mmCIF file of C-alpha atoms and ligand atoms in Angstrom:
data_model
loop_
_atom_site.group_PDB
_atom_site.id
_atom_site.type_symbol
_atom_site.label_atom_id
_atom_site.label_comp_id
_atom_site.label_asym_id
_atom_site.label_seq_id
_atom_site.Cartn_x
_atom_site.Cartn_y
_atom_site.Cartn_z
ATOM 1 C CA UNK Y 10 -13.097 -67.674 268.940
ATOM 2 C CA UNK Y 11 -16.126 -68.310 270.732
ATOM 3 C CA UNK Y 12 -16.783 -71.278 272.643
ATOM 4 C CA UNK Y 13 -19.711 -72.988 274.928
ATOM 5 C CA UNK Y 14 -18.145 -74.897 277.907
ATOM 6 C CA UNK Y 15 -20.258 -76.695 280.246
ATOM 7 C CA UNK Y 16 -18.662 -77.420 283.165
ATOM 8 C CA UNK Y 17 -19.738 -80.444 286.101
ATOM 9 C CA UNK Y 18 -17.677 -80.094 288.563
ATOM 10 C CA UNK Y 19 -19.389 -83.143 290.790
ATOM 11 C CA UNK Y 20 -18.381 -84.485 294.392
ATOM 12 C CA UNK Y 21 -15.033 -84.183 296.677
ATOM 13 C CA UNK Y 22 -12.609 -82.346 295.219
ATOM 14 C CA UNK Y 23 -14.097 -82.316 291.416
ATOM 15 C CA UNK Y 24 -15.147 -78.408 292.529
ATOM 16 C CA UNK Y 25 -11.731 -77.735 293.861
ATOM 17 C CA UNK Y 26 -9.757 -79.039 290.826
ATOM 18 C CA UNK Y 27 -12.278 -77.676 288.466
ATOM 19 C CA UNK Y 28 -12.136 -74.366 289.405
ATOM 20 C CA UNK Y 29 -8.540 -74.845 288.958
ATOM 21 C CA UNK Y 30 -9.212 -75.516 285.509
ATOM 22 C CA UNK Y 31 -11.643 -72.956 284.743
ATOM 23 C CA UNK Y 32 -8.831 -70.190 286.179
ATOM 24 C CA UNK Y 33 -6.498 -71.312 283.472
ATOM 25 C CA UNK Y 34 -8.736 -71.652 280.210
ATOM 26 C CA UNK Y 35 -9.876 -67.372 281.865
ATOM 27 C CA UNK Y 36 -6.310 -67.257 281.270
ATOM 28 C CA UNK Y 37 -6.201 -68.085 278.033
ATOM 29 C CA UNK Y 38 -9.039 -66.475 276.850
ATOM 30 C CA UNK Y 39 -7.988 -63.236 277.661
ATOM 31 C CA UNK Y 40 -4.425 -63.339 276.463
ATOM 32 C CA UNK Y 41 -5.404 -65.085 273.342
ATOM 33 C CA UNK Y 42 -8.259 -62.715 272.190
ATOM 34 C CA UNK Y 43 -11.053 -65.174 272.799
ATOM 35 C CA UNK Y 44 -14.390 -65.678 274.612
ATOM 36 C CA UNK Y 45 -15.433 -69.075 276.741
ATOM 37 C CA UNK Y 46 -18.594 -69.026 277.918
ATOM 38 C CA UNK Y 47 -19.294 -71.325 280.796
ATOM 39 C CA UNK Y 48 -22.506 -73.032 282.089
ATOM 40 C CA UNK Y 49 -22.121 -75.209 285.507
ATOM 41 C CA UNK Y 50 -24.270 -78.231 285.840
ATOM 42 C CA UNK Y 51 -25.176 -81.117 288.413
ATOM 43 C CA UNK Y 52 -23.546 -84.751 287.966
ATOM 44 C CA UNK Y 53 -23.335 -87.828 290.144
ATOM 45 C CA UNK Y 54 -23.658 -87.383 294.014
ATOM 46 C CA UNK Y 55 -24.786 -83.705 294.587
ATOM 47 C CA UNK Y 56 -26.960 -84.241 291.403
ATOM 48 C CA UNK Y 57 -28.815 -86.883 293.428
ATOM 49 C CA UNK Y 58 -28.936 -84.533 296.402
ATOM 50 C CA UNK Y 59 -30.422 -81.937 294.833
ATOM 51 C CA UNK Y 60 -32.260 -83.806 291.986
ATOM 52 C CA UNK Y 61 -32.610 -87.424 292.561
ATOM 53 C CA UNK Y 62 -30.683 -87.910 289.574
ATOM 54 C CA UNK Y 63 -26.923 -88.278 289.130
ATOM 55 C CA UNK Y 64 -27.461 -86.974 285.207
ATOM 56 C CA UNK Y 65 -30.373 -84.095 285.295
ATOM 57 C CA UNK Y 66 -32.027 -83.714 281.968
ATOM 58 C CA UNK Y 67 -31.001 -80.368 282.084
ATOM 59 C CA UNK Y 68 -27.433 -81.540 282.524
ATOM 60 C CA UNK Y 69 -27.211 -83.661 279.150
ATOM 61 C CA UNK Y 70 -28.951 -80.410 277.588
ATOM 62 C CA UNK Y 71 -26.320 -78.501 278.393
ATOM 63 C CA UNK Y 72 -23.563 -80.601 277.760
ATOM 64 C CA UNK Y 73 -25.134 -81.272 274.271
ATOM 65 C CA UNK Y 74 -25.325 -77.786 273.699
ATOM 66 C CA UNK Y 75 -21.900 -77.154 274.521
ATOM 67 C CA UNK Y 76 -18.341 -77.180 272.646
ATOM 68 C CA UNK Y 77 -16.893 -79.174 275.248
ATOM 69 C CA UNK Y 78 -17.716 -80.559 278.818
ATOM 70 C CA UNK Y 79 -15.300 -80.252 281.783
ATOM 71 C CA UNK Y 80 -15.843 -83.110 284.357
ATOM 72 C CA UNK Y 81 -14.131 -82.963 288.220
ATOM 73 C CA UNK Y 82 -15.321 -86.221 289.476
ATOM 74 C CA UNK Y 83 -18.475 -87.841 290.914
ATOM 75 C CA UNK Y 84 -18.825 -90.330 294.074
ATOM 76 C CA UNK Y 85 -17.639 -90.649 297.756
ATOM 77 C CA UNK Y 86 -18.811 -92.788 300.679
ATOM 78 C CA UNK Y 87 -22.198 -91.197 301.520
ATOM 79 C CA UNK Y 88 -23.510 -92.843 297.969
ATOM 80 C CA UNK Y 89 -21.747 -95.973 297.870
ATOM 81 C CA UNK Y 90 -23.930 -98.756 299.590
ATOM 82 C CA UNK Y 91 -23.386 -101.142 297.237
ATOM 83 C CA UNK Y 92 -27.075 -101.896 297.147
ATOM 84 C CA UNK Y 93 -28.528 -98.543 296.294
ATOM 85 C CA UNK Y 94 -30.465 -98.032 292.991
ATOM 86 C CA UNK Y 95 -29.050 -94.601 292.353
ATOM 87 C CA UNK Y 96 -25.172 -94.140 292.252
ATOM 88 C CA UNK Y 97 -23.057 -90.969 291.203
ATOM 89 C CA UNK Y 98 -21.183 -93.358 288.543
ATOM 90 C CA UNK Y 99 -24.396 -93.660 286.798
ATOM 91 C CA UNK Y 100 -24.069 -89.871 286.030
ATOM 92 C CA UNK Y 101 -21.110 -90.718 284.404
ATOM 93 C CA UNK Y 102 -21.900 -93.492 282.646
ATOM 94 C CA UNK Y 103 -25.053 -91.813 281.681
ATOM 95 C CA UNK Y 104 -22.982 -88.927 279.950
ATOM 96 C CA UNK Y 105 -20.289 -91.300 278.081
ATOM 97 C CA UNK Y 106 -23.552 -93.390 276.792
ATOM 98 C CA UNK Y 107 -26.018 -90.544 276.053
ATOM 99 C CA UNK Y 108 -23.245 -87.886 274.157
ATOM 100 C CA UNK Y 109 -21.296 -90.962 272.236
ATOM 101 C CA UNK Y 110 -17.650 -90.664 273.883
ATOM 102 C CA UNK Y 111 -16.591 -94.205 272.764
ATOM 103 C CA UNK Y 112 -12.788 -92.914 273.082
ATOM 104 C CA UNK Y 113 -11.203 -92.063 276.184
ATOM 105 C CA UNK Y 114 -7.575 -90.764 275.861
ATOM 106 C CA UNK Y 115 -5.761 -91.229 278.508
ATOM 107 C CA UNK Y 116 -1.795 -89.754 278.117
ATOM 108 C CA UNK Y 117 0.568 -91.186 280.372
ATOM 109 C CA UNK Y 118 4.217 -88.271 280.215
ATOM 110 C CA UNK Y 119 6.276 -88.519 282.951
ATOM 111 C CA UNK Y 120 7.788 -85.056 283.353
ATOM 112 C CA UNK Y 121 11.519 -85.354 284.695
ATOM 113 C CA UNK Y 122 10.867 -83.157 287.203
ATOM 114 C CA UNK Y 123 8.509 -85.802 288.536
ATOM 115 C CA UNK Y 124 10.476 -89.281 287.967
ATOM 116 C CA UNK Y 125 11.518 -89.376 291.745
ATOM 117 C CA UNK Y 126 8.117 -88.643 292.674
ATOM 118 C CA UNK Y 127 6.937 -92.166 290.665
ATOM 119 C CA UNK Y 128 6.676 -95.374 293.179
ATOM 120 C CA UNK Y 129 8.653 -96.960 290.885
ATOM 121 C CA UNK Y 130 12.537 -97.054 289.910
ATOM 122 C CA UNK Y 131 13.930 -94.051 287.913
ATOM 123 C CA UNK Y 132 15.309 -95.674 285.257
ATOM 124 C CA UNK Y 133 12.193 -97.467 285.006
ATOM 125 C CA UNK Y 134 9.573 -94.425 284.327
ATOM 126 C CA UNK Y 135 12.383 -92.148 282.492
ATOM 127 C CA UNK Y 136 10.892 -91.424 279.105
ATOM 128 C CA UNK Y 137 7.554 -92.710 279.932
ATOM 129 C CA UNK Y 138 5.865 -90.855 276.752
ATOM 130 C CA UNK Y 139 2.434 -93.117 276.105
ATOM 131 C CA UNK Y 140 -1.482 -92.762 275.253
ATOM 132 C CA UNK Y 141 -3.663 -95.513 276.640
ATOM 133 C CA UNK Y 142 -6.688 -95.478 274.172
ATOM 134 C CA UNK Y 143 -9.834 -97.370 276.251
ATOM 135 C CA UNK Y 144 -13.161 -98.315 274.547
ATOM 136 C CA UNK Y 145 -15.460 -96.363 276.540
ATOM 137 C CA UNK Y 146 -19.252 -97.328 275.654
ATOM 138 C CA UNK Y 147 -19.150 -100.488 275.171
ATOM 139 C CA UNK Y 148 -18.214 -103.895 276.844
ATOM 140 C CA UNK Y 149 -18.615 -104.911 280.318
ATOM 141 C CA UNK Y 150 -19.709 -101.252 281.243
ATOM 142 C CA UNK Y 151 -23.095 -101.532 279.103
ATOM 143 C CA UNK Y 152 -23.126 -104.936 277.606
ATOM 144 C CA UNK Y 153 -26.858 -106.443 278.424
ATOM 145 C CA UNK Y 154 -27.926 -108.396 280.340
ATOM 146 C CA UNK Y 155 -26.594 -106.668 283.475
ATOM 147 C CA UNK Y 156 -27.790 -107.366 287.366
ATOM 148 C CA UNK Y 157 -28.919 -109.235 289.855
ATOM 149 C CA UNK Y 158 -30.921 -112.658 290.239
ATOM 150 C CA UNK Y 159 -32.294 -114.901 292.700
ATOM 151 C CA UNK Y 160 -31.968 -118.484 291.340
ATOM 152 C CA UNK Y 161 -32.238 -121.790 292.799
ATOM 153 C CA UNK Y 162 -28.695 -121.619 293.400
ATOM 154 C CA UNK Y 163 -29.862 -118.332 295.797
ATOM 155 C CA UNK Y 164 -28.096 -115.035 294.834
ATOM 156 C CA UNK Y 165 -26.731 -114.327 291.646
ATOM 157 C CA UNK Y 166 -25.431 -111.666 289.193
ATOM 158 C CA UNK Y 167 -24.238 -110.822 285.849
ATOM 159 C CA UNK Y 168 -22.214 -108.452 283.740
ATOM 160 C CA UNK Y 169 -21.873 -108.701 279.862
ATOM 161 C CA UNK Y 170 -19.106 -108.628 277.669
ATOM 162 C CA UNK Y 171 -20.389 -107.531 274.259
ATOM 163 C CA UNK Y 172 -18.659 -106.131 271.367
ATOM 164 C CA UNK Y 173 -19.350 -105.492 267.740
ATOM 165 C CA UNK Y 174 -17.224 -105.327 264.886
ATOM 166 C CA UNK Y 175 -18.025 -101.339 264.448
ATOM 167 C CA UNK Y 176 -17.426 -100.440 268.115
ATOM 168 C CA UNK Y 177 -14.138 -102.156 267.710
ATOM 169 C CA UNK Y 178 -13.204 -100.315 264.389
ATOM 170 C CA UNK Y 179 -13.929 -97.577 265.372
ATOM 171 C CA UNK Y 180 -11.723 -97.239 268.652
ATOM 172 C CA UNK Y 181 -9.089 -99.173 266.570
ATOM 173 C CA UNK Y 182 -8.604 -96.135 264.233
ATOM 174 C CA UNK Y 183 -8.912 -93.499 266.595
ATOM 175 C CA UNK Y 184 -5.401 -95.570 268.153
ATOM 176 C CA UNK Y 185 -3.866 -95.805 264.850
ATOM 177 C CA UNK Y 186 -4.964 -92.074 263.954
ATOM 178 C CA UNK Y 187 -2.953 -90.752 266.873
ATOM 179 C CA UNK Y 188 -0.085 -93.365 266.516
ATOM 180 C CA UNK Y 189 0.845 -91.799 263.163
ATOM 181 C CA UNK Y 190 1.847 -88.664 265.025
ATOM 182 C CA UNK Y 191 3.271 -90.142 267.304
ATOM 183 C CA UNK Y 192 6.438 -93.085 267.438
ATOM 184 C CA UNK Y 193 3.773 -95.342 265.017
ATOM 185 C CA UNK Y 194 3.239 -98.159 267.001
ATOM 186 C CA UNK Y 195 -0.169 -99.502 268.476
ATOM 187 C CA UNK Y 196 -0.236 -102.358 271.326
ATOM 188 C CA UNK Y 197 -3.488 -104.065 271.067
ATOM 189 C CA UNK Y 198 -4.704 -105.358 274.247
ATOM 190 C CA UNK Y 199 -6.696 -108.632 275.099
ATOM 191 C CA UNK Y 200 -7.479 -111.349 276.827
ATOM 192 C CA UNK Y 201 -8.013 -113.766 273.130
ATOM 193 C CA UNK Y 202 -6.799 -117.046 275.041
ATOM 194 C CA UNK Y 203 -9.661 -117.003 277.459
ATOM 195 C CA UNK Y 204 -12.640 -114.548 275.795
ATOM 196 C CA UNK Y 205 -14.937 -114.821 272.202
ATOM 197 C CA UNK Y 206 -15.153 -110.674 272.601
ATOM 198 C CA UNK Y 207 -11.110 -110.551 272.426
ATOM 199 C CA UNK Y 208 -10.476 -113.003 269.563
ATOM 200 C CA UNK Y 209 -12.711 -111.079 267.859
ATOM 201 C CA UNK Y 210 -11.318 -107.642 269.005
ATOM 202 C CA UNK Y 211 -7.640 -109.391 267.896
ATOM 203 C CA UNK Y 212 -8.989 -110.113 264.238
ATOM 204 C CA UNK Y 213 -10.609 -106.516 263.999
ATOM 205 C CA UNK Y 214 -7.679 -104.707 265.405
ATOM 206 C CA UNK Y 215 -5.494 -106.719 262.321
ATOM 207 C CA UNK Y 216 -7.899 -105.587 259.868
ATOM 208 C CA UNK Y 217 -7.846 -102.071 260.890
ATOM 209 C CA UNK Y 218 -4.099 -102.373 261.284
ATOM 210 C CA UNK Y 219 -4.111 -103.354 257.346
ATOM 211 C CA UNK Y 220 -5.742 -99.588 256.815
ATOM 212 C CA UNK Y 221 -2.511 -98.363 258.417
ATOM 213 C CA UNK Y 222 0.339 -100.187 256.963
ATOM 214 C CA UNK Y 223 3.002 -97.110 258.302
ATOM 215 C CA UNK Y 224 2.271 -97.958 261.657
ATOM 216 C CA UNK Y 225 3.605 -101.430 263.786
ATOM 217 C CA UNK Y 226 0.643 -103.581 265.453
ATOM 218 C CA UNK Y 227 1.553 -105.593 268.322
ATOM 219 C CA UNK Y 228 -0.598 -107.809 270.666
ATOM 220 C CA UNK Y 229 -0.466 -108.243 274.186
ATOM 221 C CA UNK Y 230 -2.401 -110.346 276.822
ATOM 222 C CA UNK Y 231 -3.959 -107.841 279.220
ATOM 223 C CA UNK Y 232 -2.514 -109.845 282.374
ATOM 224 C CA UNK Y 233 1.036 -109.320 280.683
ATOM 225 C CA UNK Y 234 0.916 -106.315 279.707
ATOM 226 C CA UNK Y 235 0.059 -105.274 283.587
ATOM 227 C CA UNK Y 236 3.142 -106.641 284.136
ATOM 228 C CA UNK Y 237 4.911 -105.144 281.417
ATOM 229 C CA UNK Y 238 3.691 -101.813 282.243
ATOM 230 C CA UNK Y 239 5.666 -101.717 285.286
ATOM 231 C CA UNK Y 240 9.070 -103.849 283.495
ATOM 232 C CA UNK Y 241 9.487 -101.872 280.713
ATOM 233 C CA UNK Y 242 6.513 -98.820 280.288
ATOM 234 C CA UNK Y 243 9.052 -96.822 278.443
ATOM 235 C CA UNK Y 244 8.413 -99.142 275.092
ATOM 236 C CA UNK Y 245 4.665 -98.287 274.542
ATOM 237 C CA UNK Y 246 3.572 -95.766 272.715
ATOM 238 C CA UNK Y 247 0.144 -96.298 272.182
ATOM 239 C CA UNK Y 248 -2.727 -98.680 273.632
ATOM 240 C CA UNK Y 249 -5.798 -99.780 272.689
ATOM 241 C CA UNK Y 250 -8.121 -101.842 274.573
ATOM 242 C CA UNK Y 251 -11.407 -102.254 275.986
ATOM 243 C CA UNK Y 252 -13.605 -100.500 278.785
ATOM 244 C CA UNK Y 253 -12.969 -102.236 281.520
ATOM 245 C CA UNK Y 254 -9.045 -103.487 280.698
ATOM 246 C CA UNK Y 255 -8.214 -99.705 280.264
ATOM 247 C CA UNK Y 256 -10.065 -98.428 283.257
ATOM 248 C CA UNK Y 257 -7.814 -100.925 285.208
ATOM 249 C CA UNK Y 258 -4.659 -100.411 283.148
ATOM 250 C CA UNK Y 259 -5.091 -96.646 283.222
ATOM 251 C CA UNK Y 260 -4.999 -96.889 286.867
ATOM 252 C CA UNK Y 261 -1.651 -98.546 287.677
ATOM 253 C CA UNK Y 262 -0.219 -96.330 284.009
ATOM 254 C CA UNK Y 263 -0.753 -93.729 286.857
ATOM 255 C CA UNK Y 264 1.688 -94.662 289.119
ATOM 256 C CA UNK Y 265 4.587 -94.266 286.480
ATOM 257 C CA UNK Y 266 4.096 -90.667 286.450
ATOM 258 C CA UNK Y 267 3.975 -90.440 290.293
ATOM 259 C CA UNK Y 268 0.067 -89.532 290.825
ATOM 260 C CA UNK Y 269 -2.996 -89.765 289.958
ATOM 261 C CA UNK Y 270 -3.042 -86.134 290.266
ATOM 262 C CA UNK Y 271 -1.051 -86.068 287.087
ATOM 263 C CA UNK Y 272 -3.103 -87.545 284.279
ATOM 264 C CA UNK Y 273 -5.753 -85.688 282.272
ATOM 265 C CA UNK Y 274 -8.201 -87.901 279.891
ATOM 266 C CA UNK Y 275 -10.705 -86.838 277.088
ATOM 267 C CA UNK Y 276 -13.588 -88.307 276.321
ATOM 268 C CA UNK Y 277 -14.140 -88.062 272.619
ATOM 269 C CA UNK Y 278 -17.407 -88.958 269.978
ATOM 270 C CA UNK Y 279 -17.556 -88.769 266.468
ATOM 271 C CA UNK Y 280 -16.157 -86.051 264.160
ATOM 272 C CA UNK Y 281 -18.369 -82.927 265.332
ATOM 273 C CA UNK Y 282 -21.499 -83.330 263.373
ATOM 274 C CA UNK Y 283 -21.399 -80.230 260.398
ATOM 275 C CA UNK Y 284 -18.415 -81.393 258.258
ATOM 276 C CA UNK Y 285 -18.784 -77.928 256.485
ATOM 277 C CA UNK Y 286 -18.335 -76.203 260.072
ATOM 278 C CA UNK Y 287 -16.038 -78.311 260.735
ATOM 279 C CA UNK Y 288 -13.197 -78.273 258.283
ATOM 280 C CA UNK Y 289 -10.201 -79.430 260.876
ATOM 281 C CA UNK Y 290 -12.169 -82.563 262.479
ATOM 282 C CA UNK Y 291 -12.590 -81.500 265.881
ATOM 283 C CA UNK Y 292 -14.352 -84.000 267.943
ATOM 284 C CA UNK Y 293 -17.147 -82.758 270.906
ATOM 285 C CA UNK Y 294 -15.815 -84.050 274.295
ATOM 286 C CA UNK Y 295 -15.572 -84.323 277.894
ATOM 287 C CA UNK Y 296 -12.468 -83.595 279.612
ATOM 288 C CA UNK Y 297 -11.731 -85.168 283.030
ATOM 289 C CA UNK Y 298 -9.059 -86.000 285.262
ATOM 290 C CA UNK Y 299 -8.577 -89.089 285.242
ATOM 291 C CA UNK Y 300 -8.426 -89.358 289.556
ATOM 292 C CA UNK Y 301 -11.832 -89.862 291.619
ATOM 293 C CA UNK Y 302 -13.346 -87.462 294.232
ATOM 294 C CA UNK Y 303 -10.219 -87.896 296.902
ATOM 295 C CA UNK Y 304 -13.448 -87.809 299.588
ATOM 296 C CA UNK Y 305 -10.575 -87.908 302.258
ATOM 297 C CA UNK Y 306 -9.141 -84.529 301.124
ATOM 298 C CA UNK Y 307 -12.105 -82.602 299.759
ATOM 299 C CA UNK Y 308 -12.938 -79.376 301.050
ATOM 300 C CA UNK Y 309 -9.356 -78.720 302.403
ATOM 301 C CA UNK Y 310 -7.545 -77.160 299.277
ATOM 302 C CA UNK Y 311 -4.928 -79.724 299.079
ATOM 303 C CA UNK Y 312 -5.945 -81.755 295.766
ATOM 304 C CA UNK Y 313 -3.567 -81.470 292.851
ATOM 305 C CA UNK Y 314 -5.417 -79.296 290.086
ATOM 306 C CA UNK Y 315 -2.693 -80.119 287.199
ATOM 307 C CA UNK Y 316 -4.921 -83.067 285.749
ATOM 308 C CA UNK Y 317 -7.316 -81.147 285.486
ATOM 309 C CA UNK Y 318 -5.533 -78.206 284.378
ATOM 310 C CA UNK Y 319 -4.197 -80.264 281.634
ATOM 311 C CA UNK Y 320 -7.068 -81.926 280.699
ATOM 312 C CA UNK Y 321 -8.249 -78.133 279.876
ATOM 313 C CA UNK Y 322 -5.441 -78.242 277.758
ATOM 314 C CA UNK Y 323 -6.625 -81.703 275.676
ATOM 315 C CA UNK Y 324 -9.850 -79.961 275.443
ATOM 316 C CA UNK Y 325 -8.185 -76.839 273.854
ATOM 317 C CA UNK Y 326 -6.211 -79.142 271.568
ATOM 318 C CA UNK Y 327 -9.076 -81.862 270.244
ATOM 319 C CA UNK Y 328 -12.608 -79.895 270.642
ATOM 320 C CA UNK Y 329 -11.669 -75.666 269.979
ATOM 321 C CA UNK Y 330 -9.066 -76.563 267.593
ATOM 322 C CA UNK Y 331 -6.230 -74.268 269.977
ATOM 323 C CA UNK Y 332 -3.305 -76.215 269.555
ATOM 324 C CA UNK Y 333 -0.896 -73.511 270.548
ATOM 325 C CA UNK Y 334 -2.940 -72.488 273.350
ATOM 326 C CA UNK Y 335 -3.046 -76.281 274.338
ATOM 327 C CA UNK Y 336 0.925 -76.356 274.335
ATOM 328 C CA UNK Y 337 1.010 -73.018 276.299
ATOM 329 C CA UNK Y 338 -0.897 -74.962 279.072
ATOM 330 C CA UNK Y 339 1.187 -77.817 278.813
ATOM 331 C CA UNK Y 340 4.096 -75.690 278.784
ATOM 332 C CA UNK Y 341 3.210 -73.559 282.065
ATOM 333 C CA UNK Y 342 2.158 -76.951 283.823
ATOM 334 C CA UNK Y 343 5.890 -77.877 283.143
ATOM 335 C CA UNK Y 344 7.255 -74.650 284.369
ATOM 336 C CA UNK Y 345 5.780 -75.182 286.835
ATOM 337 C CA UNK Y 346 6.684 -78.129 288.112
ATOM 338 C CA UNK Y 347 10.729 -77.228 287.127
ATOM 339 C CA UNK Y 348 10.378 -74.259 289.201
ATOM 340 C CA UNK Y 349 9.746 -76.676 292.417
ATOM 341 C CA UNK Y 350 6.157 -76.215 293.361
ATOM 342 C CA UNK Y 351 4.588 -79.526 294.230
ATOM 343 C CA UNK Y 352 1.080 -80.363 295.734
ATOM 344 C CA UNK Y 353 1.771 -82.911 298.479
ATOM 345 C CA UNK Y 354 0.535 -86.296 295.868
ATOM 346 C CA UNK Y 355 3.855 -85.200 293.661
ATOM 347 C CA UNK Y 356 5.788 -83.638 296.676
ATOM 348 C CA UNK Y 357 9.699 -84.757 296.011
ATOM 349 C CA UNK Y 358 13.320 -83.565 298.075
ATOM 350 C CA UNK Y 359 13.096 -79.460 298.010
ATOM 351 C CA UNK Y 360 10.042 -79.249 296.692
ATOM 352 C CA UNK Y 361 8.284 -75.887 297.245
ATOM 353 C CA UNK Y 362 4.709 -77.209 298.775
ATOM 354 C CA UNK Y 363 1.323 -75.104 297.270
ATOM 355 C CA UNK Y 364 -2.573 -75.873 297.416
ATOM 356 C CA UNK Y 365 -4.719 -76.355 294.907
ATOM 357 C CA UNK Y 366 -5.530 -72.603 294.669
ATOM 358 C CA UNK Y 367 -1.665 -71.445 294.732
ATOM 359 C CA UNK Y 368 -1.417 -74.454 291.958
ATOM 360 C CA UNK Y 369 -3.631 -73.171 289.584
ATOM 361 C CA UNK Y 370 -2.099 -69.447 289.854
ATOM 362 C CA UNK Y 371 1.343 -70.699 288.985
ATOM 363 C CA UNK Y 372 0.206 -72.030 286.039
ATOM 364 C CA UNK Y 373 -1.376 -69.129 285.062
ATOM 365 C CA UNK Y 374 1.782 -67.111 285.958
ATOM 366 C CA UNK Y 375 3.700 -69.207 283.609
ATOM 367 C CA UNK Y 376 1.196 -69.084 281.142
HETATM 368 C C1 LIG J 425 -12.692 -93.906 285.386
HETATM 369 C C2 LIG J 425 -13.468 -94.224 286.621
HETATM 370 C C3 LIG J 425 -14.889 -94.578 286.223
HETATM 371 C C4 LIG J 425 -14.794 -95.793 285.333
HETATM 372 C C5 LIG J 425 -15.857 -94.810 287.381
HETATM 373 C C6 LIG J 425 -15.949 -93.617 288.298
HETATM 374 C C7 LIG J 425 -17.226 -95.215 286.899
HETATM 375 O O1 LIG J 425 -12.858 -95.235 287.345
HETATM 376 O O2 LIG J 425 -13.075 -92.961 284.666
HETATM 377 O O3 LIG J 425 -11.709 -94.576 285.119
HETATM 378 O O4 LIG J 425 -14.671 -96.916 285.826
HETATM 379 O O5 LIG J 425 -14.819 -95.617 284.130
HETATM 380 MG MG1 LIG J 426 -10.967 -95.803 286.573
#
């Protein structure tokens, strides 16, 4: 096959980790027969450097011509006053508004080679095996109006919590679509005591549920299931919630599997446009780990390039259609990580310690 892959590599160690990524899907191009063409564009922080912009028109061109985007991360101190116009998340923001991505995936495996490496109790994170599915364009993230005011009262701002019944649907069924391979069970998550958005997120998730009567619906406060996610993780399969509950939840989901430097996410739009082109459903996306620009290692070939790597190998999987290829990645990430070698955010007793470079080459080795 032939594929167009823009990759943004971004700010901190987004270039490091990227590279990574772009070593293994060389990899797999050559030993499966197949070409992946690559086009590297600006985002966030060195966008604004060298642009002004953190999300070049020349950037979304590319990415909109493209198969699939690969994203390393954008941000870091030196664009971070909170009071600045311009900001490297806008580039981000920019691209999940602008290309569609409503879904974001986010897989949460703990690999047993990893378990000790997790803050948290063995037996707690054994079997971890869950997707969090977060709402991605809508909510608190974009909801209008958004900013700042000077009122009588002096300073003053606000953020909007806005959702419709469509851009609930529609995230619903991409949860229940994925629960049905997987152990059938969705976890809806909300805050319905307290907010009009997640009563009405509640009653759409039921109806959508209704489509879907193979697969188990259960409802969860987001506050409880914070807590739940560190009591008993093992019991969720997958969960569905909005932007800004998943971006938070996602976070802490980390921890189970031991790093940050563990989880890959995709980014996902509507079926790919041509139905006729498109017999198997792919869906055009951006892959990204799910970490942030780790300003305090960049530059020193420490990061861990797995997320990304295996991001490369959702993007395989949900935009080229390559599932094998996808479980060959997943596969060599996991020999990898039985045969000892450990960047130091996973490092555990006898480990075998590599850089980011040395990472990405054992993958390939056991690809
Ligand atoms: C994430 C990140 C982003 C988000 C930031 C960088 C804007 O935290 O992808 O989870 O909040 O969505
Ligand atoms: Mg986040």
């Amino acid at each position: 096959m032939h594929a167009r892959i823009t990759t943004l590599p971004g700010d901190g160690i987004g270039p490091e980790v990227v590279a990574e990524g772009v070593k293994v899907l060389k990899a797999v191009a050559q030993k499966w027969g197949h070409t992946f063409e690559f086009t590297e564009c600006l985002v966030g922080g060195i966008a604004i450097d060298e642009t002004g912009s953190p999300l070049p028109e020349a950037t979304l061109t590319a990415c909109r011509a493209a198969d699939a985007v690969l994203l390393g991360a954008v941000g870091g101190p030196k664009w971070s006053d909170p009071r600045a116009a311009v900001r490297p998340e806008q580039g981000l923001l920019g691209l999940r508004g602008s290309l569609g991505l409503f879904a974001n995936i986010r897989p949460v495996k703990v690999y047993p080679a990893l378990v000790a490496a997790s803050t948290l109790k063995s037996e707690i994170v054994s079997g971890v095996d869950m997707v969090i599915v977060r709402e991605l364009t809508g909510g608190l993230y974009f909801g209008k109006p958004q900013g700042r005011q000077d009122t009588a009262a002096g300073r003053a701002a606000v953020d909007t919590l806005y959702y419709t019944e469509g851009e609930i649907g529609r995230l619903m069924r991409v949860a229940f679509d994925l629960a049905r391979a997987r152990r059938k069970k969705v976890t809806s998550v909300d805050k319905a005591n307290v907010l009009a958005s997640s009563r009405l997120w509640r009653e759409v998730a039921h109806e959508v549920a209704a489509e879907y009567p193979d697969v188990e619906i259960e409802d969860v406060l987001v506050d409880a299931c914070a807590m739940y996610l560190v009591r008993r993780p093992a019991d969720y399969d997958v969960i569905a919630t909005e932007n800004m509950f998943g971006d938070i939840l996602s976070d802490e989901a980390a921890m189970l599997a031991g790093s940050m430097g563990m989880l890959p996410s995709a980014s996902l739009g509507a079926q790919i446009r041509r139905a006729s082109e498109n017999p198997s459903g792919l869906r055009f996306g951006l892959y990204e780990p799910i970490h942030g620009s780790a300003p305090d290692i960049a530059g020193r070939g420490v990061a861990n390039p797995l997320a990304a790597i295996l991001s490369c190998a959702m993007l395989l999987r949900w935009s080229l259609g390559l599932a094998a290829e996808a479980v060959a990645v997943e596969q060599a990430v996991e020999a990898t990580l039985e045969a000892g070698y450990r960047c130091r955010d996973i490092m555990t007793a006898g480990g075998r310690p590599v850089g980011t470079a040395e990472m990405g080459d054992q993958v390939v080795t056991y690809l």
